[in-house]
Amino acid sequence: MTTPVWPADEAAIARAAAIMRAGGVVAFPTETVYGLGADARQDAAVAKIFAAKGRPSFNPLIVHVASLEAACAYGIFPPMAERLAARFWPGALTLIVPAVAGCPIGLLARAGLFTLGLRVPAHPVALALLRESACPIAAPSANISGHISPTTAAHVLADLDGAIDAIVDGGVAAIGVESTIVDCTGDAPVLLRPGGVALEDFVAALGHDTIMATEAKIKSPKITAPGQLASHYAPKAKLLLNAHTVAGSQGVLDFAGQLRNFVPAHPIAYFDLTPHGDVVEAASRLFAALRLLDDQLGGAGHIAVAPIPTTGLGLAINDRLTRAAAPK
Ligand code: TXA
Ligand code: MG
């Protein structure tokens, strides 16, 4: 192990903030997943994120800030975006807004776009790091590009040991799926990625008229983010979604015990995301479960995945599983 892992105390946050100001890269906890952060204004620092992850540089990064006020130094907030920020920040919502003229966020973090993805995270360690560093922090999920997102410091270490400067360990990321991304650059908000804020809550915050416009656009989502790649979040094993039965040697990712009866007495690999059928619990365990099953199957074979409801965070879970199952 060559990358240090520091428990998230004051000293660790101070050291991590100093590394970021000096142009280094540090993984840190957010309430959704762990992020790999650098000062978004320093292209050389942001380049290290792309290099460590093996991420295509046409894929822009989310810029994390400490408050809506801080966000306004970088992005232009139309009334709709302001309303959403007021309701959901700090939290698991990323807003795509136009960049201000002369925006100091580097073109590398923005992937050359004149829009910005901004988020105020709710995790106290992320907020402390933002305050202590005084940097806008560009941070994608702290995993190898295309692999499963990390919800613990150990997951980060497994993917990026030796490739990054430090990991701040703040325990398990509570939500477990990435932020909901909403494009606020047009007349109506467009959902680009379902995530930690449930669509139902988001729609309730916007009122009925906007709901219809939003829903209409969701049905044929326009891919404005090059990052909405088909194959993503993928384990090495092949996923078989909406399984109603299980063959002998397959691993099983279950939801509320639907596939338990098909599993032999001593299954190779079985994980129930939520025995009681709670989509919030299922989201929080999803990525750890995929890593665990992958390990147990030796990085090969098949995982049968039970049908998962599309309500609440179930929408984000289904999105991630669909992309994890997409041909690579
Ligand atoms: O919860 C999260 O969102 C986590 C934590 C660390 O904050 N971050 C995360 O980042 O999931 P990442 O890089 O894995 O996903 C960011 C997504 C990408 O799909 C990217 O294309 C999109 O955000 N994005 C960023 N800036 C954008 C922009 N200006 N326009 C459209 N999409 C953008
Ligand atoms: Mg990611």
mmCIF file of C-alpha atoms and ligand atoms in Angstrom:
data_model
loop_
_atom_site.group_PDB
_atom_site.id
_atom_site.type_symbol
_atom_site.label_atom_id
_atom_site.label_comp_id
_atom_site.label_asym_id
_atom_site.label_seq_id
_atom_site.Cartn_x
_atom_site.Cartn_y
_atom_site.Cartn_z
ATOM 1 C CA MET A 1 0.000 0.000 0.000
ATOM 2 C CA THR A 2 1.521 3.326 -0.977
ATOM 3 C CA THR A 3 -1.416 5.720 -0.715
ATOM 4 C CA PRO A 4 -2.048 6.722 2.911
ATOM 5 C CA VAL A 5 -5.539 6.324 4.382
ATOM 6 C CA TRP A 6 -6.301 8.844 7.104
ATOM 7 C CA PRO A 7 -9.244 8.714 9.511
ATOM 8 C CA ALA A 8 -11.203 11.925 8.938
ATOM 9 C CA ASP A 9 -10.024 14.003 11.905
ATOM 10 C CA GLU A 10 -9.035 17.672 11.869
ATOM 11 C CA ALA A 11 -5.385 16.954 11.127
ATOM 12 C CA ALA A 12 -6.295 14.744 8.155
ATOM 13 C CA ILE A 13 -8.607 17.395 6.735
ATOM 14 C CA ALA A 14 -5.903 20.046 7.099
ATOM 15 C CA ARG A 15 -3.335 17.830 5.347
ATOM 16 C CA ALA A 16 -5.772 16.893 2.586
ATOM 17 C CA ALA A 17 -6.692 20.547 2.043
ATOM 18 C CA ALA A 18 -3.010 21.491 1.802
ATOM 19 C CA ILE A 19 -2.436 18.738 -0.793
ATOM 20 C CA MET A 20 -5.337 20.037 -2.867
ATOM 21 C CA ARG A 21 -4.174 23.647 -2.732
ATOM 22 C CA ALA A 22 -0.742 22.448 -3.867
ATOM 23 C CA GLY A 23 -2.234 20.681 -6.894
ATOM 24 C CA GLY A 24 -2.536 17.115 -5.576
ATOM 25 C CA VAL A 25 -5.440 14.648 -5.647
ATOM 26 C CA VAL A 26 -7.218 13.279 -2.586
ATOM 27 C CA ALA A 27 -10.144 10.878 -2.228
ATOM 28 C CA PHE A 28 -12.762 11.931 0.303
ATOM 29 C CA PRO A 29 -16.200 10.807 1.461
ATOM 30 C CA THR A 30 -19.443 12.362 0.303
ATOM 31 C CA GLU A 31 -22.911 11.195 1.312
ATOM 32 C CA THR A 32 -23.401 9.598 -2.145
ATOM 33 C CA VAL A 33 -20.078 7.895 -2.978
ATOM 34 C CA TYR A 34 -16.379 8.672 -2.407
ATOM 35 C CA GLY A 35 -15.011 11.394 -4.678
ATOM 36 C CA LEU A 36 -11.517 11.894 -6.102
ATOM 37 C CA GLY A 37 -10.879 15.597 -5.653
ATOM 38 C CA ALA A 38 -8.576 18.288 -6.997
ATOM 39 C CA ASP A 39 -8.698 22.070 -7.205
ATOM 40 C CA ALA A 40 -11.030 22.633 -10.174
ATOM 41 C CA ARG A 41 -9.123 25.798 -11.164
ATOM 42 C CA GLN A 42 -5.817 23.983 -11.679
ATOM 43 C CA ASP A 43 -5.788 22.067 -14.965
ATOM 44 C CA ALA A 44 -2.590 20.225 -14.013
ATOM 45 C CA ALA A 45 -4.245 18.965 -10.815
ATOM 46 C CA VAL A 46 -7.435 17.967 -12.637
ATOM 47 C CA ALA A 47 -5.324 16.146 -15.220
ATOM 48 C CA LYS A 48 -4.106 13.867 -12.412
ATOM 49 C CA ILE A 49 -7.722 12.829 -11.744
ATOM 50 C CA PHE A 50 -8.219 11.822 -15.371
ATOM 51 C CA ALA A 51 -4.898 9.959 -15.350
ATOM 52 C CA ALA A 52 -5.541 8.090 -12.087
ATOM 53 C CA LYS A 53 -9.020 6.995 -13.185
ATOM 54 C CA GLY A 54 -8.171 6.347 -16.823
ATOM 55 C CA ARG A 55 -11.135 8.595 -17.575
ATOM 56 C CA PRO A 56 -11.792 9.929 -21.082
ATOM 57 C CA SER A 57 -11.089 13.669 -20.991
ATOM 58 C CA PHE A 58 -14.284 14.512 -22.911
ATOM 59 C CA ASN A 59 -16.233 13.645 -19.755
ATOM 60 C CA PRO A 60 -16.710 16.723 -17.523
ATOM 61 C CA LEU A 61 -16.398 16.591 -13.720
ATOM 62 C CA ILE A 62 -18.804 17.750 -11.033
ATOM 63 C CA VAL A 63 -17.482 20.787 -9.163
ATOM 64 C CA HIS A 64 -18.191 20.680 -5.421
ATOM 65 C CA VAL A 65 -18.631 23.901 -3.476
ATOM 66 C CA ALA A 66 -19.526 24.786 0.120
ATOM 67 C CA SER A 67 -22.724 26.765 -0.501
ATOM 68 C CA LEU A 68 -25.085 28.208 -3.098
ATOM 69 C CA GLU A 69 -23.330 31.534 -2.553
ATOM 70 C CA ALA A 70 -19.996 29.939 -3.457
ATOM 71 C CA ALA A 71 -21.639 28.256 -6.474
ATOM 72 C CA CYS A 72 -22.759 31.656 -7.801
ATOM 73 C CA ALA A 73 -19.110 32.634 -8.289
ATOM 74 C CA TYR A 74 -18.941 29.981 -11.021
ATOM 75 C CA GLY A 75 -22.411 29.366 -12.401
ATOM 76 C CA ILE A 76 -25.459 31.379 -13.445
ATOM 77 C CA PHE A 77 -28.526 30.184 -11.567
ATOM 78 C CA PRO A 78 -31.841 30.629 -13.353
ATOM 79 C CA PRO A 79 -34.833 30.778 -10.931
ATOM 80 C CA MET A 80 -35.551 27.072 -11.397
ATOM 81 C CA ALA A 81 -31.971 26.134 -10.462
ATOM 82 C CA GLU A 82 -32.050 28.475 -7.480
ATOM 83 C CA ARG A 83 -35.237 26.855 -6.254
ATOM 84 C CA LEU A 84 -33.764 23.385 -6.541
ATOM 85 C CA ALA A 85 -30.544 24.436 -4.821
ATOM 86 C CA ALA A 86 -32.485 26.042 -1.975
ATOM 87 C CA ARG A 87 -34.539 22.880 -1.521
ATOM 88 C CA PHE A 88 -31.891 20.159 -1.948
ATOM 89 C CA TRP A 89 -28.478 21.643 -1.080
ATOM 90 C CA PRO A 90 -26.503 20.502 0.715
ATOM 91 C CA GLY A 91 -27.393 17.157 -0.784
ATOM 92 C CA ALA A 92 -27.313 14.562 -3.543
ATOM 93 C CA LEU A 93 -28.293 16.868 -6.404
ATOM 94 C CA THR A 94 -25.981 18.174 -9.147
ATOM 95 C CA LEU A 95 -27.229 21.139 -11.150
ATOM 96 C CA ILE A 96 -25.961 21.843 -14.656
ATOM 97 C CA VAL A 97 -25.965 25.600 -15.199
ATOM 98 C CA PRO A 98 -24.259 28.027 -17.602
ATOM 99 C CA ALA A 99 -20.788 29.133 -16.483
ATOM 100 C CA VAL A 100 -20.293 32.810 -15.580
ATOM 101 C CA ALA A 101 -18.201 34.933 -17.956
ATOM 102 C CA GLY A 102 -14.535 34.506 -17.080
ATOM 103 C CA CYS A 103 -15.332 31.443 -14.968
ATOM 104 C CA PRO A 104 -12.148 30.369 -13.134
ATOM 105 C CA ILE A 105 -13.047 26.662 -13.312
ATOM 106 C CA GLY A 106 -10.533 25.116 -15.708
ATOM 107 C CA LEU A 107 -11.583 23.927 -19.149
ATOM 108 C CA LEU A 108 -10.293 20.453 -18.315
ATOM 109 C CA ALA A 109 -12.756 20.022 -15.421
ATOM 110 C CA ARG A 110 -15.473 21.360 -17.726
ATOM 111 C CA ALA A 111 -14.271 19.241 -20.652
ATOM 112 C CA GLY A 112 -14.395 22.391 -22.748
ATOM 113 C CA LEU A 113 -18.124 22.987 -22.106
ATOM 114 C CA PHE A 114 -19.587 26.378 -21.248
ATOM 115 C CA THR A 115 -21.810 24.772 -18.670
ATOM 116 C CA LEU A 116 -20.898 23.487 -15.218
ATOM 117 C CA GLY A 117 -22.062 20.676 -12.982
ATOM 118 C CA LEU A 118 -22.217 22.056 -9.423
ATOM 119 C CA ARG A 119 -23.052 20.356 -6.134
ATOM 120 C CA VAL A 120 -22.952 21.234 -2.443
ATOM 121 C CA PRO A 121 -22.383 17.900 -0.696
ATOM 122 C CA ALA A 122 -23.958 17.223 2.702
ATOM 123 C CA HIS A 123 -21.203 15.056 4.155
ATOM 124 C CA PRO A 124 -19.500 16.930 7.022
ATOM 125 C CA VAL A 125 -16.038 15.764 5.947
ATOM 126 C CA ALA A 126 -16.577 16.983 2.384
ATOM 127 C CA LEU A 127 -17.849 20.322 3.675
ATOM 128 C CA ALA A 128 -14.895 20.648 6.067
ATOM 129 C CA LEU A 129 -12.495 19.950 3.218
ATOM 130 C CA LEU A 130 -14.199 22.566 1.027
ATOM 131 C CA ARG A 131 -13.982 25.163 3.782
ATOM 132 C CA GLU A 132 -10.417 24.316 4.824
ATOM 133 C CA SER A 133 -9.035 24.227 1.256
ATOM 134 C CA ALA A 134 -11.100 27.183 -0.012
ATOM 135 C CA CYS A 135 -10.973 25.399 -3.388
ATOM 136 C CA PRO A 136 -13.845 24.526 -5.694
ATOM 137 C CA ILE A 137 -13.249 20.761 -5.753
ATOM 138 C CA ALA A 138 -13.646 18.872 -9.024
ATOM 139 C CA ALA A 139 -14.453 15.305 -8.066
ATOM 140 C CA PRO A 140 -15.707 12.306 -9.987
ATOM 141 C CA SER A 141 -16.333 9.059 -8.163
ATOM 142 C CA ALA A 142 -13.035 7.664 -6.834
ATOM 143 C CA ASN A 143 -12.869 4.505 -8.937
ATOM 144 C CA ILE A 144 -11.183 3.328 -12.100
ATOM 145 C CA SER A 145 -13.258 4.690 -14.982
ATOM 146 C CA GLY A 146 -16.093 2.314 -15.851
ATOM 147 C CA HIS A 147 -15.692 0.266 -12.657
ATOM 148 C CA ILE A 148 -18.036 0.149 -9.648
ATOM 149 C CA SER A 149 -18.254 3.400 -7.645
ATOM 150 C CA PRO A 150 -16.722 3.310 -4.135
ATOM 151 C CA THR A 151 -18.779 3.601 -0.968
ATOM 152 C CA THR A 152 -15.883 2.963 1.451
ATOM 153 C CA ALA A 153 -12.227 4.019 1.732
ATOM 154 C CA ALA A 154 -11.276 0.357 1.190
ATOM 155 C CA HIS A 155 -13.057 0.386 -2.196
ATOM 156 C CA VAL A 156 -11.040 3.465 -3.185
ATOM 157 C CA LEU A 157 -7.806 1.839 -2.097
ATOM 158 C CA ALA A 158 -8.625 -1.331 -4.051
ATOM 159 C CA ASP A 159 -8.910 0.705 -7.290
ATOM 160 C CA LEU A 160 -6.451 3.581 -6.856
ATOM 161 C CA ASP A 161 -3.700 2.582 -4.422
ATOM 162 C CA GLY A 162 -0.453 4.218 -5.498
ATOM 163 C CA ALA A 163 -2.195 6.420 -8.091
ATOM 164 C CA ILE A 164 -3.419 9.199 -5.763
ATOM 165 C CA ASP A 165 -1.940 11.258 -2.925
ATOM 166 C CA ALA A 166 -4.202 10.301 -0.001
ATOM 167 C CA ILE A 167 -7.584 8.939 1.058
ATOM 168 C CA VAL A 168 -9.610 10.541 3.850
ATOM 169 C CA ASP A 169 -11.670 7.791 5.494
ATOM 170 C CA GLY A 170 -15.077 9.001 6.642
ATOM 171 C CA GLY A 171 -16.801 5.620 6.920
ATOM 172 C CA VAL A 172 -19.496 4.238 4.646
ATOM 173 C CA ALA A 173 -21.162 6.631 2.154
ATOM 174 C CA ALA A 174 -24.731 6.586 3.458
ATOM 175 C CA ILE A 175 -26.759 7.022 0.259
ATOM 176 C CA GLY A 176 -24.636 4.720 -1.889
ATOM 177 C CA VAL A 177 -25.557 5.933 -5.394
ATOM 178 C CA GLU A 178 -24.307 9.117 -7.066
ATOM 179 C CA SER A 179 -26.128 12.421 -7.125
ATOM 180 C CA THR A 180 -29.163 13.085 -9.287
ATOM 181 C CA ILE A 181 -28.054 15.284 -12.204
ATOM 182 C CA VAL A 182 -30.485 17.878 -13.522
ATOM 183 C CA ASP A 183 -29.768 20.105 -16.491
ATOM 184 C CA CYS A 184 -31.053 23.626 -15.775
ATOM 185 C CA THR A 185 -29.676 25.285 -18.903
ATOM 186 C CA GLY A 186 -32.945 25.145 -20.878
ATOM 187 C CA ASP A 187 -36.559 26.189 -20.317
ATOM 188 C CA ALA A 188 -37.452 23.086 -18.342
ATOM 189 C CA PRO A 189 -35.261 20.951 -16.110
ATOM 190 C CA VAL A 190 -34.001 17.742 -17.718
ATOM 191 C CA LEU A 191 -32.999 14.715 -15.712
ATOM 192 C CA LEU A 192 -29.611 13.546 -16.991
ATOM 193 C CA ARG A 193 -28.961 10.898 -14.344
ATOM 194 C CA PRO A 194 -31.293 9.519 -11.680
ATOM 195 C CA GLY A 195 -29.537 9.437 -8.307
ATOM 196 C CA GLY A 196 -29.624 10.087 -4.584
ATOM 197 C CA VAL A 197 -32.517 12.570 -4.691
ATOM 198 C CA ALA A 198 -35.603 10.588 -5.707
ATOM 199 C CA LEU A 199 -37.370 11.833 -8.828
ATOM 200 C CA GLU A 200 -40.639 11.970 -6.859
ATOM 201 C CA ASP A 201 -39.141 14.475 -4.367
ATOM 202 C CA PHE A 202 -37.640 16.509 -7.131
ATOM 203 C CA VAL A 203 -40.903 16.669 -9.032
ATOM 204 C CA ALA A 204 -42.792 17.600 -5.838
ATOM 205 C CA ALA A 205 -40.413 20.525 -5.325
ATOM 206 C CA LEU A 206 -41.022 21.870 -8.834
ATOM 207 C CA GLY A 207 -44.802 21.780 -9.122
ATOM 208 C CA HIS A 208 -47.109 20.134 -11.600
ATOM 209 C CA ASP A 209 -46.442 22.017 -14.851
ATOM 210 C CA THR A 210 -42.766 21.363 -14.736
ATOM 211 C CA ILE A 211 -43.375 17.739 -13.824
ATOM 212 C CA MET A 212 -44.938 17.070 -17.196
ATOM 213 C CA ALA A 213 -42.122 18.775 -19.103
ATOM 214 C CA THR A 214 -39.585 16.869 -17.045
ATOM 215 C CA GLU A 215 -41.282 13.532 -17.532
ATOM 216 C CA ALA A 216 -41.726 14.092 -21.246
ATOM 217 C CA LYS A 217 -38.018 14.708 -21.617
ATOM 218 C CA ILE A 218 -37.028 11.761 -19.465
ATOM 219 C CA LYS A 219 -38.732 9.415 -21.922
ATOM 220 C CA SER A 220 -36.239 10.376 -24.615
ATOM 221 C CA PRO A 221 -33.306 11.763 -22.670
ATOM 222 C CA LYS A 222 -31.075 13.927 -24.813
ATOM 223 C CA ILE A 223 -27.493 12.925 -24.148
ATOM 224 C CA THR A 224 -25.840 16.245 -23.463
ATOM 225 C CA ALA A 225 -23.304 14.755 -21.074
ATOM 226 C CA PRO A 226 -20.703 12.657 -22.817
ATOM 227 C CA GLY A 227 -20.407 10.948 -19.439
ATOM 228 C CA GLN A 228 -23.774 9.266 -19.767
ATOM 229 C CA LEU A 229 -21.944 6.341 -21.305
ATOM 230 C CA ALA A 230 -23.788 3.091 -21.908
ATOM 231 C CA SER A 231 -21.319 0.853 -20.072
ATOM 232 C CA HIS A 232 -20.446 2.040 -16.591
ATOM 233 C CA TYR A 233 -20.432 0.956 -12.946
ATOM 234 C CA ALA A 234 -19.512 -2.500 -14.167
ATOM 235 C CA PRO A 235 -18.325 -5.555 -12.246
ATOM 236 C CA LYS A 236 -16.287 -8.209 -14.098
ATOM 237 C CA ALA A 237 -19.084 -10.771 -13.882
ATOM 238 C CA LYS A 238 -21.919 -10.489 -16.389
ATOM 239 C CA LEU A 239 -25.215 -9.235 -14.961
ATOM 240 C CA LEU A 240 -28.510 -10.862 -15.927
ATOM 241 C CA LEU A 241 -31.184 -8.326 -15.020
ATOM 242 C CA ASN A 242 -34.806 -8.963 -14.006
ATOM 243 C CA ALA A 243 -34.033 -12.608 -13.353
ATOM 244 C CA HIS A 244 -36.942 -14.770 -12.242
ATOM 245 C CA THR A 245 -34.855 -17.891 -11.903
ATOM 246 C CA VAL A 246 -31.231 -18.839 -11.131
ATOM 247 C CA ALA A 247 -28.986 -21.406 -12.813
ATOM 248 C CA GLY A 248 -26.646 -23.529 -10.683
ATOM 249 C CA SER A 249 -23.358 -21.660 -10.809
ATOM 250 C CA GLN A 250 -24.698 -18.119 -10.976
ATOM 251 C CA GLY A 251 -24.220 -15.558 -8.246
ATOM 252 C CA VAL A 252 -27.370 -13.831 -7.038
ATOM 253 C CA LEU A 253 -28.136 -10.187 -6.299
ATOM 254 C CA ASP A 254 -31.512 -10.392 -4.660
ATOM 255 C CA PHE A 255 -34.179 -7.880 -3.662
ATOM 256 C CA ALA A 256 -36.517 -8.807 -0.816
ATOM 257 C CA GLY A 257 -35.833 -12.522 -1.097
ATOM 258 C CA GLN A 258 -37.421 -12.976 -4.541
ATOM 259 C CA LEU A 259 -34.709 -15.388 -5.721
ATOM 260 C CA ARG A 260 -33.936 -17.086 -2.414
ATOM 261 C CA ASN A 261 -35.906 -20.231 -3.271
ATOM 262 C CA PHE A 262 -33.831 -20.849 -6.392
ATOM 263 C CA VAL A 263 -30.564 -20.815 -4.545
ATOM 264 C CA PRO A 264 -29.073 -24.141 -3.430
ATOM 265 C CA ALA A 265 -28.363 -24.657 0.262
ATOM 266 C CA HIS A 266 -24.806 -23.350 -0.056
ATOM 267 C CA PRO A 267 -24.795 -20.834 -2.909
ATOM 268 C CA ILE A 268 -21.463 -19.638 -4.275
ATOM 269 C CA ALA A 269 -22.473 -16.049 -3.924
ATOM 270 C CA TYR A 270 -25.786 -14.633 -2.692
ATOM 271 C CA PHE A 271 -26.521 -11.104 -1.518
ATOM 272 C CA ASP A 272 -29.916 -9.646 -0.701
ATOM 273 C CA LEU A 273 -29.816 -5.856 -1.119
ATOM 274 C CA THR A 274 -32.711 -5.488 1.263
ATOM 275 C CA PRO A 275 -34.527 -8.413 2.865
ATOM 276 C CA HIS A 276 -37.473 -6.133 3.719
ATOM 277 C CA GLY A 277 -37.774 -4.445 0.315
ATOM 278 C CA ASP A 278 -36.527 -0.952 1.208
ATOM 279 C CA VAL A 279 -35.080 0.816 -1.870
ATOM 280 C CA VAL A 280 -33.103 3.283 0.267
ATOM 281 C CA GLU A 281 -31.326 0.403 2.018
ATOM 282 C CA ALA A 282 -30.835 -1.318 -1.344
ATOM 283 C CA ALA A 283 -29.151 1.783 -2.828
ATOM 284 C CA SER A 284 -26.814 2.084 0.145
ATOM 285 C CA ARG A 285 -25.626 -1.520 -0.325
ATOM 286 C CA LEU A 286 -25.626 -1.770 -4.136
ATOM 287 C CA PHE A 287 -22.008 -1.022 -5.036
ATOM 288 C CA ALA A 288 -20.536 -2.914 -2.070
ATOM 289 C CA ALA A 289 -22.702 -5.900 -3.045
ATOM 290 C CA LEU A 290 -21.458 -5.835 -6.651
ATOM 291 C CA ARG A 291 -17.844 -5.744 -5.470
ATOM 292 C CA LEU A 292 -18.467 -8.563 -2.997
ATOM 293 C CA LEU A 293 -20.191 -10.839 -5.526
ATOM 294 C CA ASP A 294 -17.473 -10.108 -8.081
ATOM 295 C CA ASP A 295 -14.815 -11.161 -5.563
ATOM 296 C CA GLN A 296 -16.721 -14.290 -4.568
ATOM 297 C CA LEU A 297 -17.138 -15.314 -8.208
ATOM 298 C CA GLY A 298 -13.455 -14.686 -8.896
ATOM 299 C CA GLY A 299 -14.117 -11.854 -11.334
ATOM 300 C CA ALA A 300 -15.966 -14.022 -13.858
ATOM 301 C CA GLY A 301 -19.269 -15.811 -14.378
ATOM 302 C CA HIS A 302 -22.783 -14.495 -14.097
ATOM 303 C CA ILE A 303 -24.855 -12.671 -11.512
ATOM 304 C CA ALA A 304 -28.629 -13.061 -11.634
ATOM 305 C CA VAL A 305 -30.274 -9.845 -10.470
ATOM 306 C CA ALA A 306 -33.828 -9.847 -9.105
ATOM 307 C CA PRO A 307 -36.357 -7.319 -10.443
ATOM 308 C CA ILE A 308 -36.058 -4.051 -8.511
ATOM 309 C CA PRO A 309 -38.884 -1.516 -8.164
ATOM 310 C CA THR A 310 -38.434 1.763 -10.046
ATOM 311 C CA THR A 311 -39.908 3.953 -7.302
ATOM 312 C CA GLY A 312 -37.785 6.316 -5.168
ATOM 313 C CA LEU A 313 -34.075 5.450 -5.305
ATOM 314 C CA GLY A 314 -35.052 2.327 -7.242
ATOM 315 C CA LEU A 315 -34.841 4.431 -10.414
ATOM 316 C CA ALA A 316 -31.151 5.140 -9.763
ATOM 317 C CA ILE A 317 -30.493 1.496 -8.843
ATOM 318 C CA ASN A 318 -32.058 0.294 -12.103
ATOM 319 C CA ASP A 319 -30.073 2.902 -14.059
ATOM 320 C CA ARG A 320 -26.764 1.760 -12.554
ATOM 321 C CA LEU A 321 -27.573 -1.921 -13.032
ATOM 322 C CA THR A 322 -28.611 -1.377 -16.649
ATOM 323 C CA ARG A 323 -25.317 0.334 -17.366
ATOM 324 C CA ALA A 324 -23.372 -2.270 -15.383
ATOM 325 C CA ALA A 325 -24.998 -4.905 -17.606
ATOM 326 C CA ALA A 326 -24.335 -3.077 -20.897
ATOM 327 C CA PRO A 327 -21.831 -4.685 -23.302
ATOM 328 C CA LYS A 328 -18.334 -3.323 -22.676
HETATM 329 O O1 TXA B 1 -22.557 11.808 -6.284
HETATM 330 C C1 TXA B 1 -21.851 12.201 -7.202
HETATM 331 O O2 TXA B 1 -22.305 12.841 -8.145
HETATM 332 C C2 TXA B 1 -20.365 11.843 -7.157
HETATM 333 C C3 TXA B 1 -19.767 12.522 -5.927
HETATM 334 C C4 TXA B 1 -18.289 12.332 -5.830
HETATM 335 O O3 TXA B 1 -20.115 13.884 -5.931
HETATM 336 N N1 TXA B 1 -19.697 12.238 -8.343
HETATM 337 C C5 TXA B 1 -19.878 11.634 -9.528
HETATM 338 O O4 TXA B 1 -19.077 12.124 -10.536
HETATM 339 O O5 TXA B 1 -20.663 10.743 -9.706
HETATM 340 P P1 TXA B 1 -18.876 11.386 -11.925
HETATM 341 O O6 TXA B 1 -17.760 12.072 -12.603
HETATM 342 O O7 TXA B 1 -18.720 9.929 -11.725
HETATM 343 O O8 TXA B 1 -20.169 11.735 -12.707
HETATM 344 C C6 TXA B 1 -20.353 13.068 -13.125
HETATM 345 C C7 TXA B 1 -21.354 13.133 -14.230
HETATM 346 C C8 TXA B 1 -20.787 12.642 -15.544
HETATM 347 O O9 TXA B 1 -21.727 11.791 -16.141
HETATM 348 C C9 TXA B 1 -20.606 13.936 -16.339
HETATM 349 O O10 TXA B 1 -20.739 13.723 -17.707
HETATM 350 C C10 TXA B 1 -21.705 14.802 -15.768
HETATM 351 O O11 TXA B 1 -21.710 14.500 -14.412
HETATM 352 N N2 TXA B 1 -21.411 16.242 -15.925
HETATM 353 C C11 TXA B 1 -20.487 16.991 -15.288
HETATM 354 N N3 TXA B 1 -20.474 18.245 -15.771
HETATM 355 C C12 TXA B 1 -21.430 18.311 -16.723
HETATM 356 C C13 TXA B 1 -21.896 19.321 -17.612
HETATM 357 N N4 TXA B 1 -21.395 20.539 -17.638
HETATM 358 N N5 TXA B 1 -22.900 19.001 -18.466
HETATM 359 C C14 TXA B 1 -23.431 17.771 -18.464
HETATM 360 N N6 TXA B 1 -23.018 16.761 -17.646
HETATM 361 C C15 TXA B 1 -22.031 17.015 -16.816
HETATM 362 MG MG MG B 2 -18.463 7.811 -11.716
#
